[in-house]
Tab-separated table of C-alpha atoms in Angstrom:
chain	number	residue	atom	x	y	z
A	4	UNK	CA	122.762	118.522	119.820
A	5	UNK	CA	119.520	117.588	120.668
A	6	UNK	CA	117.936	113.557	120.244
A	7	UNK	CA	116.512	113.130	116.634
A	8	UNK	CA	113.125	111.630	116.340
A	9	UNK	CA	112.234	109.560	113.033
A	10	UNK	CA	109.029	109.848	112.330
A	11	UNK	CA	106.853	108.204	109.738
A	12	UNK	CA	104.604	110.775	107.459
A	13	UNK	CA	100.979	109.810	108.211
A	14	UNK	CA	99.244	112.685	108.164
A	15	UNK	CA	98.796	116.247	105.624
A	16	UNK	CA	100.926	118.194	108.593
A	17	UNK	CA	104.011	115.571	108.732
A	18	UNK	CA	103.610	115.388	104.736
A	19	UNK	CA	103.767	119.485	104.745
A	20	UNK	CA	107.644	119.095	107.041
A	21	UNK	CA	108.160	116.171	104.068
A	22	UNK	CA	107.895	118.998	101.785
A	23	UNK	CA	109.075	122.153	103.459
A	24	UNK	CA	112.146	120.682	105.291
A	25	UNK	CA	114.370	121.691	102.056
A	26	UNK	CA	113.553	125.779	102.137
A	27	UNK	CA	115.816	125.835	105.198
A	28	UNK	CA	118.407	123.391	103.989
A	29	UNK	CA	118.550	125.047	100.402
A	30	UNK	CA	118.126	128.775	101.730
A	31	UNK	CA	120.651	131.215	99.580
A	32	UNK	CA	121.118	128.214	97.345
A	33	UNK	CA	121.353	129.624	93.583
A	34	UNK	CA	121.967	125.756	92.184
A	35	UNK	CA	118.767	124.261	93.640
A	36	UNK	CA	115.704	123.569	91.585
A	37	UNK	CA	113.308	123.065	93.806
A	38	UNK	CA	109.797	120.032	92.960
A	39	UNK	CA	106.627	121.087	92.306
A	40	UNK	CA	104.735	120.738	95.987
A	41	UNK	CA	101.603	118.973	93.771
A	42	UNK	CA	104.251	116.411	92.154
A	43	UNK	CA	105.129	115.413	95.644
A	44	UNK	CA	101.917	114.855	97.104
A	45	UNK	CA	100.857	112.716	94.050
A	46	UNK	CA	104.125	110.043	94.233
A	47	UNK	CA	102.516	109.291	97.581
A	48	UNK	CA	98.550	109.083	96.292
A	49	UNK	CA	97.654	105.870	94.646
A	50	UNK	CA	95.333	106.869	92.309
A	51	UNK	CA	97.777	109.794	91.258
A	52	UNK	CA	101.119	107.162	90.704
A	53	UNK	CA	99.970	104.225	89.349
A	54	UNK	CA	103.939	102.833	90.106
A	55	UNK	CA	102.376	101.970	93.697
A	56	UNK	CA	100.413	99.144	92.304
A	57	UNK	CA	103.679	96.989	92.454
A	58	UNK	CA	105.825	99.409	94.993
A	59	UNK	CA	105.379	99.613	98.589
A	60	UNK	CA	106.437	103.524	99.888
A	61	UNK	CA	106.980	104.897	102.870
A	62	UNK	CA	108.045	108.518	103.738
A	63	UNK	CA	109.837	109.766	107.157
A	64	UNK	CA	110.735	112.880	108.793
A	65	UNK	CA	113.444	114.079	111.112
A	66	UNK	CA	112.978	116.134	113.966
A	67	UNK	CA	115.288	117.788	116.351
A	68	UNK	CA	113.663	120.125	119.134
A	69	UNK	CA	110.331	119.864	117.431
A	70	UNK	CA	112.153	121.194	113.943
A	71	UNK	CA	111.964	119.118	110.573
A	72	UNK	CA	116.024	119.155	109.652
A	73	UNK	CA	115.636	115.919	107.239
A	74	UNK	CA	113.491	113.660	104.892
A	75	UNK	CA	113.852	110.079	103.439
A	76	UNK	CA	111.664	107.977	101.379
A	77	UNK	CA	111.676	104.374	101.774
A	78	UNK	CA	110.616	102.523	98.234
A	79	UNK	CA	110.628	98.402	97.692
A	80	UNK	CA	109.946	98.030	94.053
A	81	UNK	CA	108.475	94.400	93.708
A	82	UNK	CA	108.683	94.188	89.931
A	83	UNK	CA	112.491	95.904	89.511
A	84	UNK	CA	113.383	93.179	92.406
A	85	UNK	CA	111.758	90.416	90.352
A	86	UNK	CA	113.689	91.592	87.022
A	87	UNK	CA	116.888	91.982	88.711
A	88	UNK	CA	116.596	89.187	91.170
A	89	UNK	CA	117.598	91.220	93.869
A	90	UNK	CA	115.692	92.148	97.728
A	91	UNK	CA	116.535	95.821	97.395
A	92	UNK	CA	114.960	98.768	99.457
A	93	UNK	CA	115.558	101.977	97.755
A	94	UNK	CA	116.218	105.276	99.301
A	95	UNK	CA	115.031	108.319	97.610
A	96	UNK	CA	114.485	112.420	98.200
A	97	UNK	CA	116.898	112.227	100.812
A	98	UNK	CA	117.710	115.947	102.443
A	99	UNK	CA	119.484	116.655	105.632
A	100	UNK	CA	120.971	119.006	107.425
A	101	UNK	CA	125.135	118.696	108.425
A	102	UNK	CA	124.606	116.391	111.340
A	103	UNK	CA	125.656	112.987	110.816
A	104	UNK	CA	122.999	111.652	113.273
A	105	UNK	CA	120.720	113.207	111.376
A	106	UNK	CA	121.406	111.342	107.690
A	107	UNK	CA	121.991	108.489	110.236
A	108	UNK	CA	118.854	107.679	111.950
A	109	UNK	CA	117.214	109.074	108.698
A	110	UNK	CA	119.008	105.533	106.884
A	111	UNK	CA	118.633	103.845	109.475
A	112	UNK	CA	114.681	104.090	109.362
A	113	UNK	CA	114.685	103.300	105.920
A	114	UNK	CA	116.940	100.158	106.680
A	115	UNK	CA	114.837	98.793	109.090
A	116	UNK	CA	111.784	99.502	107.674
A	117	UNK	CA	113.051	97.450	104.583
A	118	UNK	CA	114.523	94.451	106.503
A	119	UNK	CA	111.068	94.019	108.248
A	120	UNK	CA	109.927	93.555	104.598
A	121	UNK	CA	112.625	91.181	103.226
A	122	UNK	CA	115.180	93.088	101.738
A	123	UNK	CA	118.798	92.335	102.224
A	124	UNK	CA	120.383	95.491	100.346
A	125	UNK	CA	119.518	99.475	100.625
A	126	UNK	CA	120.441	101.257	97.226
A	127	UNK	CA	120.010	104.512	96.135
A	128	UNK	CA	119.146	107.287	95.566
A	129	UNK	CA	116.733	105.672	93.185
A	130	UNK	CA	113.019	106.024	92.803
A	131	UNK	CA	110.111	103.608	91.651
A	132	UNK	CA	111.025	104.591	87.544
A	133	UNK	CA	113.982	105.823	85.865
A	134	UNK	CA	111.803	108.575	85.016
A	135	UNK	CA	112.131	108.987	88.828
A	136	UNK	CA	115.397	111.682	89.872
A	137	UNK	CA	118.269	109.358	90.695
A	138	UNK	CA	122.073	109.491	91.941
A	139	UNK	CA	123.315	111.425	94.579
A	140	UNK	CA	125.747	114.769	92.985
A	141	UNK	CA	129.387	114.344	93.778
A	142	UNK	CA	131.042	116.689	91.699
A	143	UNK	CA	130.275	120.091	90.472
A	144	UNK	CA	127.965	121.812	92.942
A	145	UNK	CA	128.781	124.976	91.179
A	146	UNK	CA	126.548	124.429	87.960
A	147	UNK	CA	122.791	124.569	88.359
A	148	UNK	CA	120.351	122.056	88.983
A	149	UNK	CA	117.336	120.913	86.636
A	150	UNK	CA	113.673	120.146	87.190
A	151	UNK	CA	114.477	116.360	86.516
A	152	UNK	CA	117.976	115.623	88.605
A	153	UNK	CA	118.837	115.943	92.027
A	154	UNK	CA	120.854	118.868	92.946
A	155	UNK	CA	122.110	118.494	97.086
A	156	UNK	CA	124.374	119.833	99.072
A	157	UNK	CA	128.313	118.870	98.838
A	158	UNK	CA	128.438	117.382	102.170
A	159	UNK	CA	126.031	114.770	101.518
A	160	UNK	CA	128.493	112.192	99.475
A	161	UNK	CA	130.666	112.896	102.687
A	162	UNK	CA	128.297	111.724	105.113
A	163	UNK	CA	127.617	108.846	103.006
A	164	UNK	CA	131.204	107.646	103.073
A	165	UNK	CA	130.720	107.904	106.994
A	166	UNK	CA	128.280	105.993	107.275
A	167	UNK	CA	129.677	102.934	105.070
A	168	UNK	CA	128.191	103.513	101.900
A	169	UNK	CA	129.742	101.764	98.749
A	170	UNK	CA	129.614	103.363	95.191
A	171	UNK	CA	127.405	100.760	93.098
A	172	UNK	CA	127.112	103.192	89.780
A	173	UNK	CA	127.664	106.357	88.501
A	174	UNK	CA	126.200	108.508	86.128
A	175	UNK	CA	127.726	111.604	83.982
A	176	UNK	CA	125.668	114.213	82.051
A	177	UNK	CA	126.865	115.372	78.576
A	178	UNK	CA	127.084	119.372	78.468
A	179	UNK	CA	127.311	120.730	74.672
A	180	UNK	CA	127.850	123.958	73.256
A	181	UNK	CA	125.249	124.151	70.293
A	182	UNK	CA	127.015	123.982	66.783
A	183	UNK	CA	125.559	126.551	63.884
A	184	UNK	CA	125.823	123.742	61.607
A	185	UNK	CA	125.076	119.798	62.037
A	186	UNK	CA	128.657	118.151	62.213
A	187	UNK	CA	129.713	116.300	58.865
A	188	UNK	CA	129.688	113.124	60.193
A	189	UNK	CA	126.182	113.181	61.631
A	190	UNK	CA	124.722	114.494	58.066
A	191	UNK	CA	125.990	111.803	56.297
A	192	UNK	CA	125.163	109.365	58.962
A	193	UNK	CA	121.467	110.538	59.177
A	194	UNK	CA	121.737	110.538	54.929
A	195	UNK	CA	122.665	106.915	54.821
A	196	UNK	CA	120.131	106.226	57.388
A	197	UNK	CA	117.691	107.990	55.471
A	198	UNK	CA	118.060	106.434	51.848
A	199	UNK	CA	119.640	102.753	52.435
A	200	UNK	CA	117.856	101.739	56.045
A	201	UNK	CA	114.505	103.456	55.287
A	202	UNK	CA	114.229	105.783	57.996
A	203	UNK	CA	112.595	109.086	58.608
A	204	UNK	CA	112.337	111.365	61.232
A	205	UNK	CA	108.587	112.664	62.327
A	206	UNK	CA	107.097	114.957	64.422
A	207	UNK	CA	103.599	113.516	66.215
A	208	UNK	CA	100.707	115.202	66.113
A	209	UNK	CA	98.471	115.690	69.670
A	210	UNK	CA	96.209	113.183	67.724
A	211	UNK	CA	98.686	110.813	66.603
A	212	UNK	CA	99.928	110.375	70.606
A	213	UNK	CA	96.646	110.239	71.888
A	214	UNK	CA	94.359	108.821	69.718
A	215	UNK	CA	96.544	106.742	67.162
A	216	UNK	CA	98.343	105.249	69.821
A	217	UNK	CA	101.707	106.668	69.093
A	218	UNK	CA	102.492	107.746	73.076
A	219	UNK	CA	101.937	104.435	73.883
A	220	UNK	CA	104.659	102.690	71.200
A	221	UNK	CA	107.084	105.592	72.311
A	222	UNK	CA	107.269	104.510	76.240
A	223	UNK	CA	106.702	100.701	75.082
A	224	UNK	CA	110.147	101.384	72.797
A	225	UNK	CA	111.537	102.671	75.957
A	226	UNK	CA	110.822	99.524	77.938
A	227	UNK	CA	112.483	97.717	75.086
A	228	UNK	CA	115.582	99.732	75.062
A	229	UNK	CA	116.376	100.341	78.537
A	230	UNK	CA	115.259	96.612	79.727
A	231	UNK	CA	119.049	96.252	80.253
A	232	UNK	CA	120.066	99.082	81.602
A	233	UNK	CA	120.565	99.767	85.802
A	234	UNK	CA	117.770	100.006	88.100
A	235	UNK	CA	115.656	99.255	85.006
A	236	UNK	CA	111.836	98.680	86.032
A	237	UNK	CA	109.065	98.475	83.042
A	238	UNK	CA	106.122	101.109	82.905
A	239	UNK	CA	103.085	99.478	83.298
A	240	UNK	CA	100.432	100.537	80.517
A	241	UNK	CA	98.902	103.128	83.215
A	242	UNK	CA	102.119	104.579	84.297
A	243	UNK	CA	102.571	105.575	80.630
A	244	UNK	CA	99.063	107.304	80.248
A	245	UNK	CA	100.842	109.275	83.035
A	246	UNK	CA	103.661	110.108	81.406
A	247	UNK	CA	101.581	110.560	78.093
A	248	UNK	CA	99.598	113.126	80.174
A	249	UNK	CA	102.221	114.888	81.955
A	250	UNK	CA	105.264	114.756	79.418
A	251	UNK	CA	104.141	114.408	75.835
A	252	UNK	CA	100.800	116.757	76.063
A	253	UNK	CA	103.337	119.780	77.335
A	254	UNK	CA	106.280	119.581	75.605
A	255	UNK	CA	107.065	121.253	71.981
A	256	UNK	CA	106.695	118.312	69.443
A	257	UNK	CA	109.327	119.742	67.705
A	258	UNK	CA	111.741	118.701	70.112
A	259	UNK	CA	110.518	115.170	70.386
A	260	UNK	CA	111.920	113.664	67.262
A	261	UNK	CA	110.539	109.890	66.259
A	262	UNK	CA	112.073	108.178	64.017
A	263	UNK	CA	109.903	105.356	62.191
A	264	UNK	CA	111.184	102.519	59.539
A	265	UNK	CA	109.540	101.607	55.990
A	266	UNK	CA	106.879	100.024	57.924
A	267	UNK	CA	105.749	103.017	60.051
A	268	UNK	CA	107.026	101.135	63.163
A	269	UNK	CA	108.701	103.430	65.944
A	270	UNK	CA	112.275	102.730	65.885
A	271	UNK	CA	114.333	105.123	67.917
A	272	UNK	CA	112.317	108.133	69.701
A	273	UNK	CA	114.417	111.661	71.869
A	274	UNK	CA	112.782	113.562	74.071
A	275	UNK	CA	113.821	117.299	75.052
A	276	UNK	CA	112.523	119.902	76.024
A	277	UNK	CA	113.442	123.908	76.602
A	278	UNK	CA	114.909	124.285	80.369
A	279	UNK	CA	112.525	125.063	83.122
A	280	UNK	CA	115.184	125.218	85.656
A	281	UNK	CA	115.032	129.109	86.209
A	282	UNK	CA	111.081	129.284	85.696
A	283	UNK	CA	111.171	126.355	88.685
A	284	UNK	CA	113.205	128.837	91.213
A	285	UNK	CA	110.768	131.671	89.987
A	286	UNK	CA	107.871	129.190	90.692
A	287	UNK	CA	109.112	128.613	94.448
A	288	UNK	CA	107.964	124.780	94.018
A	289	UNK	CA	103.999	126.051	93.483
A	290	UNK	CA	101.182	126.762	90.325
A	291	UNK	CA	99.693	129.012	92.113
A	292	UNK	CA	99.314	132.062	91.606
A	293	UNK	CA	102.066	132.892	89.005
A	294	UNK	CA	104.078	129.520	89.036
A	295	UNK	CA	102.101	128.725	86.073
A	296	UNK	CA	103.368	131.713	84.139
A	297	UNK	CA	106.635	131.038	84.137
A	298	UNK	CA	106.857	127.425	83.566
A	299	UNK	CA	104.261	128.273	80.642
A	300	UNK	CA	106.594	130.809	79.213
A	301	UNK	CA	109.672	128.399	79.350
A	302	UNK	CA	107.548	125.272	77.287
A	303	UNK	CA	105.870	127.397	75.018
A	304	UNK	CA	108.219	130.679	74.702
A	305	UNK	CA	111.816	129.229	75.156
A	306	UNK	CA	112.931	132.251	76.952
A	307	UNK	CA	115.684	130.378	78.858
A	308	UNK	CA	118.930	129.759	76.655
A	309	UNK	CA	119.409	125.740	76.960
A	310	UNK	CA	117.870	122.905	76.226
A	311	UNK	CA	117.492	119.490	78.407
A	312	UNK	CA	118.020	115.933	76.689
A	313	UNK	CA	115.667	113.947	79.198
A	314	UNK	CA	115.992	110.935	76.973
A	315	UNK	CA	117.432	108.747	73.911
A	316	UNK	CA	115.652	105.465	72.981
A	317	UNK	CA	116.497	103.480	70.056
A	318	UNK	CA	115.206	99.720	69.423
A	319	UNK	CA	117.791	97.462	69.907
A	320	UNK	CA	117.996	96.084	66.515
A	321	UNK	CA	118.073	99.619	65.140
A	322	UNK	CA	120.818	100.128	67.239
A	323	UNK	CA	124.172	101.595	65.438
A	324	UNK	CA	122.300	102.326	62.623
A	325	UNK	CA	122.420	105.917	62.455
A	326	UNK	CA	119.221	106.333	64.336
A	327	UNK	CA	121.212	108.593	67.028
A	328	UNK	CA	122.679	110.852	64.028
A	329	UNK	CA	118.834	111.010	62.929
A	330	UNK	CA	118.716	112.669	66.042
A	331	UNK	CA	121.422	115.212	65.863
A	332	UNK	CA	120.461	115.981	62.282
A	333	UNK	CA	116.572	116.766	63.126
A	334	UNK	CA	117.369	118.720	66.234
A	335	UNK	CA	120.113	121.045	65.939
A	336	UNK	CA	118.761	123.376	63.055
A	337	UNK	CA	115.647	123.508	65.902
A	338	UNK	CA	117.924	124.535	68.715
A	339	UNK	CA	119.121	127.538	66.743
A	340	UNK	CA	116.025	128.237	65.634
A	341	UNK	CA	115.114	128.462	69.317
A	342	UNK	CA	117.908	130.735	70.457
A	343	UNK	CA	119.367	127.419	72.462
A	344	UNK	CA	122.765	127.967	73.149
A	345	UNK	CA	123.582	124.816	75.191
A	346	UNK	CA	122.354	121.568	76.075
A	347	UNK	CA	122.616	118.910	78.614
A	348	UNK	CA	121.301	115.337	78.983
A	349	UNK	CA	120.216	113.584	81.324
A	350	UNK	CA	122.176	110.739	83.944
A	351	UNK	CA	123.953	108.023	81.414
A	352	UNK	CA	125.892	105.546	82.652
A	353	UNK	CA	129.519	106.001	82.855
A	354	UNK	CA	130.205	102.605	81.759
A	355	UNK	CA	128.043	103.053	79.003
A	356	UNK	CA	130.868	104.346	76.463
A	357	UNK	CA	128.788	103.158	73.313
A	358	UNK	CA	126.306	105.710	74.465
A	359	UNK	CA	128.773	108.610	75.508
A	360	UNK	CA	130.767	107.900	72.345
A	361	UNK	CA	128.237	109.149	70.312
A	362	UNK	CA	128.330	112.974	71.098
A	363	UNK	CA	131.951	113.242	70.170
A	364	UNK	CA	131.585	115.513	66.973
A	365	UNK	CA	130.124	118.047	69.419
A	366	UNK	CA	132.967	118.246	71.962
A	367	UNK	CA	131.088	117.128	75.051
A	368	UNK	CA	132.130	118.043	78.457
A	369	UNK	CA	130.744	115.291	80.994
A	370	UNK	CA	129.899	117.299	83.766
A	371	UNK	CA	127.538	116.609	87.090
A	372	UNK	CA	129.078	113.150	88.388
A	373	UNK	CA	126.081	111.349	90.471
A	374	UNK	CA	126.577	108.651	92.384
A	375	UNK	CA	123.978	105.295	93.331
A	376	UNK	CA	125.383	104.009	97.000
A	377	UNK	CA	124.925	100.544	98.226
A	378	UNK	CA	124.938	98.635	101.979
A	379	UNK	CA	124.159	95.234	103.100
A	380	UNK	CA	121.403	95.524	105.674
């Protein structure tokens, strides 16, 4: 094979390889979900991802014989280094082809592009937020992909391996069948929740998230809930206007259940949403002209049969108080309502068992095993 050339992206035509270096890779692919082209641009446009304020990014291209055959993005996150106490450089939207001195060189790049900078370890994949797709799929390359994981190739965990990668975490996704009736034990749950703690479940209004301030005490809740959790880095008050704008103004407020104590504080908040992995494919990673049409009909219509669980935040002190079975109780009536047969979540923790404990009743299968690797540099 021909010498690969590492490039950095500095330019609209080495940001259009960035982008179109997966069509080849994921050609025939029925799994693969592919990004929104206009999402990619903006994580690299500073006035577009306000997560750049405290990050420093950098994006880079492989080339054999001319051709784009890979992609890596190289991410130092100042304020998850501060929390953690760490020098990490992050690797993220990694794609190559089956050439080992292609995922090579591609590291490599990021490596030294992070050493210059300070950092001591390269983790990943990760991005700048844990809103951010994370963890590389090791198991089950059969099952399709969603608009907010990473779906690659099998032989990418292999290369890693080569190349002297450590496992530092994995994550599991929860698959359920959708019951016709909430299970026992999270209606009495919910019950007690309701009548002894004080607790109710609401649905915001557009006005209450934008005008009453509610968006802003949902993502704040998240920062409180997840400030333990891996790779955690807080949203800063403009990265969640972002996320106000580009997650809560979209989705179905049904499926966004918020639960608030006796003194209207927000306690515990879920996020889902109705599945826009097929409408993605259909969308070919672009608005325009009909990509719009079928994402619209997915968020609005429900036409696709499952549901996604991006996300489960309860305030710590709330925490095994029956916030979770609040949850369960609010949204599975909806999901049938919806035609939903299935859900998944999103990435937990494996060694979170508290949290994976908690869809027992429903007879979860923990499917989609992704992986966060790890080298001293």
């Amino acid at each position: 094979m021909s010498e690969v050339i590492i490039k950095k992206v500095e330019n609209r035509q080495g940001m259009n390889d960035f982008i179109h270096v997966v069509k080849d890779i994921y050609e025939g692919c029925t799994q693969y979900v592919p990004d929104l082209e206009s999402d990619v641009r903006q994580l690299f446009d500073s006035q577009k991802n306000p997560g750049l304020e405290f990050s420093d990014i950098q994006p880079f291209v492989a080339y054999q014989d001319g051709k784009p055959v890979g992609r890596i993005v190289g991410i130092v996150n100042r304020k998850a280094n501060k929390h953690w106490k760490t020098k990490n450089v992050r690797f993220s939207m990694i794609e190559f082809v089956d050439d080992l001195k292609v995922s090579n060189a591609l590291l490599h790049a990021v490596e030294e592009w992070g050493r210059a900078q300070g950092m001591d370890m390269l983790q990943g994949p990760l991005g700048i937020t844990d809103f951010d797709k994370e963890g590389m799929l090791v198991e089950d390359f059969n099952l399709m992909g969603s608009m907010n994981t990473i779906y690659n190739p099998e032989y990418y965990h292999r290369h890693m391996e080569a190349l002297g990668f450590e496992k530092e975490v994995d994550w599991l996704q929860v698959h359920i069948d959708i019951p016709k009736e909430v299970p026992a034990r999270y209606a009495r749950v919910a019950q007690y929740a309701r009548e002894q703690i004080g607790l109710r479940v609401v649905k915001l209004t557009d006005k209450q998230i934008n005008e009453e301030g509610y968006g802003h005490r949902v993502f704040e809740l998240l920062n409180e809930a997840y400030k333990p959790i891996f790779g955690f880095s807080a949203l800063s008050a403009r990265q969640i206007d972002v996320f106000i704008h580009k997650y809560l103004r979209m989705v179905d407020k049904q499926l966004i259940p918020v639960v608030l104590n006796d003194k209207d504080e927000v306690v515990g908040a879920a996020i889902s949403m109705a599945s826009l992995s097929v409408s993605m494919r259909k969308a070919h990673g672009t608005l325009l002209p009909f990509g719009w049409f079928h994402l619209l009909k997915a968020l609005k219509w429900h036409h696709e049969d499952n549901a996604e669980m991006l996300l489960i935040a309860v305030r710590p002190d709330y925490q095994g108080l029956g916030v979770n079975a609040m949850f369960f109780d609010d949204l599975i009536p909806i999901y049938n309502k919806y035609g939903f047969k299935w859900a998944e979540t999103g990435p937990q923790l494996e060694d979170n068992v508290r949290e994976l404990s908690q869809w027992k009743p429903l007879h979860p299968q923990f499917v989609k095993r992704r992986r966060c690797y790890k080298k001293i540099i």
